[in-house]
Coordinates of C-alpha atoms in Angstrom, one line a residue:
M26 CA 42.8 83.8 65.0
P27 CA 41.4 80.1 66.4
R28 CA 41.9 79.2 70.1
Q29 CA 45.1 77.1 69.8
S30 CA 46.0 79.2 67.3
C31 CA 46.3 82.5 69.5
A32 CA 47.2 80.4 72.0
L33 CA 50.9 79.1 69.9
F34 CA 51.7 82.5 68.5
F35 CA 51.2 84.1 72.0
A36 CA 53.4 81.5 73.6
F37 CA 56.1 81.6 70.9
L38 CA 56.7 85.3 71.8
L39 CA 58.0 84.5 74.8
L40 CA 60.3 82.4 72.7
C41 CA 62.0 85.1 70.9
P42 CA 65.7 86.3 72.7
F43 CA 65.3 88.5 76.0
P44 CA 68.2 90.7 78.1
A45 CA 69.4 88.3 80.2
I46 CA 67.7 88.6 83.8
A47 CA 67.4 86.1 87.1
Q48 CA 66.1 83.5 85.9
I49 CA 66.1 81.2 89.2
I50 CA 64.4 82.7 92.4
P51 CA 63.3 81.6 95.3
D52 CA 60.2 82.9 96.9
N53 CA 61.0 82.3 100.6
T54 CA 57.6 80.5 101.2
L55 CA 59.3 78.1 102.8
G56 CA 61.0 79.5 105.2
A57 CA 64.3 78.2 106.9
E58 CA 64.0 75.3 104.3
S59 CA 63.7 77.4 101.5
S60 CA 65.2 76.5 98.1
R61 CA 68.3 77.6 96.8
S62 CA 70.0 77.8 93.3
V63 CA 74.4 78.6 93.1
S64 CA 76.0 79.2 90.1
D65 CA 78.0 76.0 88.6
T66 CA 79.4 74.2 85.5
I67 CA 77.2 70.9 85.1
N68 CA 78.1 68.3 82.6
N69 CA 80.0 70.7 80.8
L70 CA 77.4 73.6 80.7
P71 CA 76.7 76.8 83.1
S72 CA 74.0 76.0 85.4
D73 CA 71.9 76.7 87.9
R74 CA 72.5 73.8 90.7
I75 CA 69.6 73.4 93.0
D76 CA 69.7 72.4 96.7
G77 CA 67.9 73.3 99.7
G78 CA 64.1 72.7 100.3
A79 CA 61.8 71.2 102.6
T80 CA 62.5 67.4 103.0
R81 CA 60.0 65.3 104.3
G82 CA 60.3 61.6 104.3
S83 CA 61.8 60.7 101.5
S84 CA 60.0 63.3 99.7
L85 CA 61.9 67.0 99.1
F86 CA 60.0 70.2 98.4
H87 CA 61.1 73.4 96.3
S88 CA 59.1 76.6 95.6
W89 CA 59.7 79.7 93.4
R90 CA 58.9 83.1 92.5
E91 CA 60.1 82.7 89.1
F92 CA 61.1 79.3 87.5
N93 CA 63.3 80.0 84.3
I94 CA 66.1 78.2 82.1
G95 CA 68.1 79.6 79.2
E96 CA 69.2 78.3 75.7
G97 CA 72.9 77.1 76.4
R98 CA 71.7 76.7 80.3
G99 CA 71.3 74.3 82.6
A100 CA 69.4 73.7 85.9
Y101 CA 69.8 71.2 88.3
F102 CA 68.3 69.9 91.4
E103 CA 70.3 68.1 94.2
N104 CA 69.3 64.7 94.9
P105 CA 70.2 64.1 98.8
R106 CA 70.1 60.4 99.9
G107 CA 66.6 58.7 100.6
I108 CA 64.5 61.3 98.3
T109 CA 62.6 59.5 95.6
N110 CA 60.3 62.6 94.5
I111 CA 61.1 66.3 94.3
F112 CA 58.0 68.8 94.3
T113 CA 58.7 72.0 92.7
R114 CA 56.1 74.9 93.0
V115 CA 56.0 77.9 90.8
T116 CA 54.1 80.9 92.8
G117 CA 55.7 84.4 91.2
G118 CA 52.5 85.0 88.5
N119 CA 54.0 84.5 85.3
Q120 CA 54.7 81.4 83.6
S121 CA 58.3 79.6 83.2
N122 CA 60.4 79.3 79.7
I123 CA 62.7 76.1 79.7
L124 CA 65.0 76.6 77.1
G125 CA 67.7 74.4 78.4
T126 CA 68.3 72.0 80.6
L127 CA 66.3 70.5 83.1
G128 CA 67.8 68.3 85.3
V129 CA 68.2 65.7 88.7
L130 CA 71.7 64.6 90.1
G131 CA 70.0 61.6 91.2
N132 CA 67.3 58.9 91.0
A133 CA 64.1 60.8 92.1
N134 CA 61.5 61.8 90.1
L135 CA 61.0 65.1 89.2
F136 CA 57.6 67.2 89.0
L137 CA 57.0 70.9 87.9
I138 CA 54.2 72.3 88.6
N139 CA 53.0 76.4 87.4
P140 CA 49.3 77.2 87.2
K141 CA 50.6 80.2 84.6
G142 CA 52.2 78.4 82.1
I143 CA 54.7 76.1 80.6
V144 CA 57.3 76.4 77.5
F145 CA 59.7 74.2 76.2
G146 CA 61.8 76.0 73.9
P147 CA 63.2 73.9 70.9
H148 CA 66.6 73.2 72.7
A149 CA 65.0 72.4 75.9
R150 CA 65.6 68.5 77.4
L151 CA 65.6 66.6 80.3
D152 CA 68.4 65.4 82.2
V153 CA 66.7 62.6 84.7
R154 CA 67.2 58.9 85.5
G155 CA 63.3 58.8 87.4
S156 CA 60.2 60.2 85.9
F157 CA 59.2 63.8 85.3
L158 CA 55.9 65.5 85.5
A159 CA 54.9 69.0 83.9
S160 CA 51.4 70.5 84.9
T161 CA 49.4 73.8 85.5
A162 CA 47.9 72.8 87.8
D163 CA 47.1 74.6 90.9
S164 CA 48.3 72.2 93.6
I165 CA 49.6 68.4 94.3
V166 CA 47.5 66.7 96.6
F167 CA 48.6 64.6 99.1
K168 CA 47.0 62.0 101.0
N169 CA 44.3 63.3 103.6
G170 CA 43.7 66.0 101.5
V171 CA 46.9 67.9 102.4
E172 CA 47.9 70.3 99.4
F173 CA 51.4 72.0 97.8
S174 CA 49.8 75.0 95.9
S175 CA 51.6 77.9 94.0
A176 CA 48.1 80.2 94.4
N177 CA 48.3 80.0 98.3
P178 CA 52.3 79.0 98.9
Q179 CA 52.2 77.8 102.7
G180 CA 54.7 75.5 103.7
A181 CA 55.8 72.3 102.7
P182 CA 53.2 69.9 104.1
L183 CA 53.8 68.9 107.9
L184 CA 53.7 65.1 106.6
T185 CA 56.2 62.7 107.9
V186 CA 55.4 60.4 104.2
N187 CA 54.2 62.3 101.4
I188 CA 51.8 60.0 98.7
P189 CA 51.0 62.1 95.7
V190 CA 47.5 61.9 95.3
G191 CA 46.5 63.5 92.7
L192 CA 47.0 67.4 91.1
R193 CA 44.3 69.7 91.7
F194 CA 43.4 72.6 88.5
R195 CA 41.4 76.1 89.3
E196 CA 39.7 78.0 86.6
N197 CA 41.9 78.7 83.4
P198 CA 45.2 76.5 83.9
G199 CA 47.7 77.4 82.2
A200 CA 48.8 75.8 78.7
I201 CA 52.0 73.6 77.7
V202 CA 53.6 74.7 74.9
N203 CA 56.4 71.4 74.0
A204 CA 59.0 72.6 70.8
S205 CA 61.4 70.7 72.3
S206 CA 63.3 69.3 68.3
V207 CA 66.6 67.9 70.4
T208 CA 68.3 64.9 69.1
Q209 CA 69.9 61.6 69.8
V210 CA 72.0 59.1 68.3
I211 CA 70.1 56.0 68.6
E212 CA 72.0 52.6 67.2
G213 CA 74.1 54.7 64.5
T214 CA 71.0 57.6 63.4
T215 CA 70.7 60.9 64.7
L216 CA 67.1 61.1 66.1
P217 CA 64.9 63.6 66.9
V218 CA 64.0 62.9 70.3
G219 CA 62.7 66.2 72.6
L220 CA 61.9 65.8 75.6
A221 CA 63.2 62.2 76.8
V222 CA 62.9 59.7 79.8
P223 CA 65.0 57.2 80.5
P224 CA 63.6 53.3 79.3
G225 CA 60.6 52.4 80.6
Q226 CA 60.0 55.9 83.1
T227 CA 56.8 58.3 83.2
L228 CA 56.8 61.1 80.9
A229 CA 53.0 63.2 82.4
M230 CA 52.4 66.5 80.9
V231 CA 48.7 67.5 82.1
G232 CA 47.7 71.5 81.6
G233 CA 45.6 73.7 80.0
D234 CA 45.4 73.5 76.3
L235 CA 48.6 71.2 75.1
I236 CA 50.4 72.5 72.7
F237 CA 52.9 70.7 70.2
N238 CA 54.4 72.8 67.6
N239 CA 57.7 70.7 66.2
G240 CA 58.2 69.2 69.3
F241 CA 59.0 65.7 70.5
A242 CA 58.6 63.0 73.0
S243 CA 60.4 59.7 74.2
A244 CA 59.9 57.7 76.4
S245 CA 61.6 54.0 75.3
G246 CA 59.3 51.2 76.3
G247 CA 57.5 54.0 79.0
N248 CA 54.8 55.5 80.0
I249 CA 53.6 58.8 78.2
Q250 CA 50.8 61.1 79.7
L251 CA 49.1 63.5 78.2
G252 CA 46.4 65.7 79.2
S253 CA 44.0 68.8 78.6
V254 CA 42.1 70.4 81.1
A255 CA 39.7 72.8 81.0
S256 CA 37.8 73.0 84.9
P257 CA 38.3 73.0 88.5
G258 CA 39.0 69.3 89.3
V259 CA 41.5 66.8 90.4
V260 CA 43.1 64.6 88.6
S261 CA 43.8 61.4 90.4
F262 CA 47.5 59.4 90.1
N263 CA 47.0 56.1 89.5
I264 CA 50.3 53.6 89.9
T265 CA 50.2 51.3 87.2
P266 CA 52.7 48.4 86.7
I267 CA 53.9 50.8 84.0
G268 CA 54.0 53.6 85.7
L269 CA 51.6 56.3 87.1
G270 CA 48.5 56.4 85.7
L271 CA 45.5 59.3 85.5
D272 CA 42.1 59.4 86.2
Y273 CA 40.0 62.0 85.5
T274 CA 36.8 60.8 86.8
N275 CA 36.8 64.0 88.4
V276 CA 36.8 66.5 85.7
A277 CA 34.4 67.6 83.7
N278 CA 35.5 70.0 80.9
F279 CA 38.7 69.3 78.6
G280 CA 40.6 71.6 76.9
N281 CA 42.5 71.2 73.3
I282 CA 45.7 68.6 72.2
E283 CA 47.4 69.4 69.4
L284 CA 50.1 68.2 67.6
S285 CA 51.4 69.9 64.4
G286 CA 54.7 70.8 62.5
L287 CA 55.8 67.2 62.4
S288 CA 55.3 66.7 66.3
A289 CA 56.0 62.9 67.3
V290 CA 54.9 61.1 70.6
T291 CA 57.0 58.3 71.3
A292 CA 56.9 55.1 73.4
S293 CA 58.5 52.6 71.0
G294 CA 60.9 50.2 72.5
P295 CA 60.7 46.3 75.0
G296 CA 57.2 45.0 75.2
G297 CA 56.3 48.9 73.6
G298 CA 55.4 51.3 75.7
A299 CA 51.5 53.1 76.8
I300 CA 50.9 56.3 75.2
A301 CA 47.5 57.8 76.6
L302 CA 45.6 61.3 75.7
R303 CA 42.8 62.8 77.4
G304 CA 41.3 65.8 75.9
G305 CA 38.2 67.6 74.6
N306 CA 39.9 68.4 71.1
V307 CA 42.3 66.1 69.9
T308 CA 44.5 67.1 67.0
L309 CA 46.8 65.4 64.7
R310 CA 48.1 67.6 61.7
D311 CA 51.3 68.1 59.2
R312 CA 52.8 64.6 59.8
S313 CA 52.9 64.3 63.4
S314 CA 52.7 61.3 65.1
L315 CA 51.8 58.9 68.3
V316 CA 53.8 55.5 68.0
S317 CA 54.3 52.7 70.0
D318 CA 56.1 49.9 68.4
T319 CA 56.8 46.4 70.4
I320 CA 60.6 45.0 69.9
G321 CA 61.4 42.1 71.2
S322 CA 59.1 39.2 72.5
I323 CA 57.1 41.0 75.4
D324 CA 53.2 41.9 74.3
G325 CA 53.2 45.7 73.6
R326 CA 50.7 48.2 75.5
G327 CA 49.6 50.3 72.8
I328 CA 48.2 53.5 72.7
N329 CA 44.6 55.0 74.3
I330 CA 43.5 58.3 73.6
E331 CA 40.3 59.4 74.5
A332 CA 38.6 63.1 73.5
A333 CA 35.1 64.2 72.5
R334 CA 36.9 65.3 69.3
F335 CA 39.7 63.2 67.7
S336 CA 41.1 64.6 64.4
L337 CA 44.1 63.0 62.2
L338 CA 44.8 65.9 59.2
D339 CA 47.7 66.4 56.6
R340 CA 49.1 62.5 56.8
A341 CA 49.4 62.5 60.2
F342 CA 49.3 59.1 61.7
V343 CA 49.1 56.6 65.2
G344 CA 50.7 53.4 64.7
S345 CA 51.3 50.8 66.6
I346 CA 53.2 47.1 64.9
T347 CA 55.1 45.0 66.3
K348 CA 59.3 44.3 65.2
G349 CA 59.8 41.3 67.1
S350 CA 58.1 38.0 68.4
G351 CA 55.7 40.4 71.0
A352 CA 52.2 41.4 69.6
G353 CA 51.7 44.7 69.1
G354 CA 49.8 47.0 71.4
P355 CA 46.3 47.8 70.8
I356 CA 45.1 51.4 69.2
E357 CA 42.0 52.3 71.1
V358 CA 40.0 55.5 70.1
R359 CA 36.9 56.6 71.8
T360 CA 35.0 59.7 71.4
A361 CA 31.6 61.6 71.3
E362 CA 31.1 61.9 67.9

């Protein structure tokens, strides 16, 4: 069985029903500033309301032994006044299964890292107002080399101002699986949007193998970044006019990105959003698609794919057209073959 098929098979075993267990468990590595979760009903959904954590300047840090969300449930992070970024790590050695709603009760950006893997199930959805990044990196790197690490979970970085500058990967980062196919009514039509961030925001997924199977990701007029890393190194952050950019200069080897089963990644919207993929083998099959159409008068930003090998199979497609007076964005593909 091919490596990608194996990864997909075993990841989806974890989507099967399992006995009810404690889903979100703090690890107490933050001492007196430990994260807490309490049962609540949020947006008519039985949920874990998450508070506590370590505040450093405009950043809030959370640390968990286990972080899972059951189907039909939510997990919402409190967003204290002045917090613009929420960083959460998982340290317990098990992958995270996000089968329900992951949200923030405010406008902060949310970063989730678990080096053992992250699975977004068919009913997984985001309820955020800012940007969202999911990664199987070992740690988030800050200025001056300070790291917020899952593998070596010390306390929160002792910085007054915490500006993240990248993601550090170790050997064998876990896979990220996206099977989310939740829908949304858009202009009277019910459409699958999957994991979606608000218009103009960034949705980033950077891990080992990146697998979409009937999985959707959306950022209307925003910025979608998908990357697969297969060796130790640091993926650096770049702040661009369209949001968070990723620089892979310090990564030697790349893994697989596969979209199958009618998966779709779309950044269509006013001005047309940006979609960027960076991997070793990048494959779209089964009528899966990457789409960034321009709506309105602003020129589109287009789609960028960089890979050792890029394959379009079984009527899969990549599209960037204009539905307004603005020009459609470019489609750029760079491969070693």
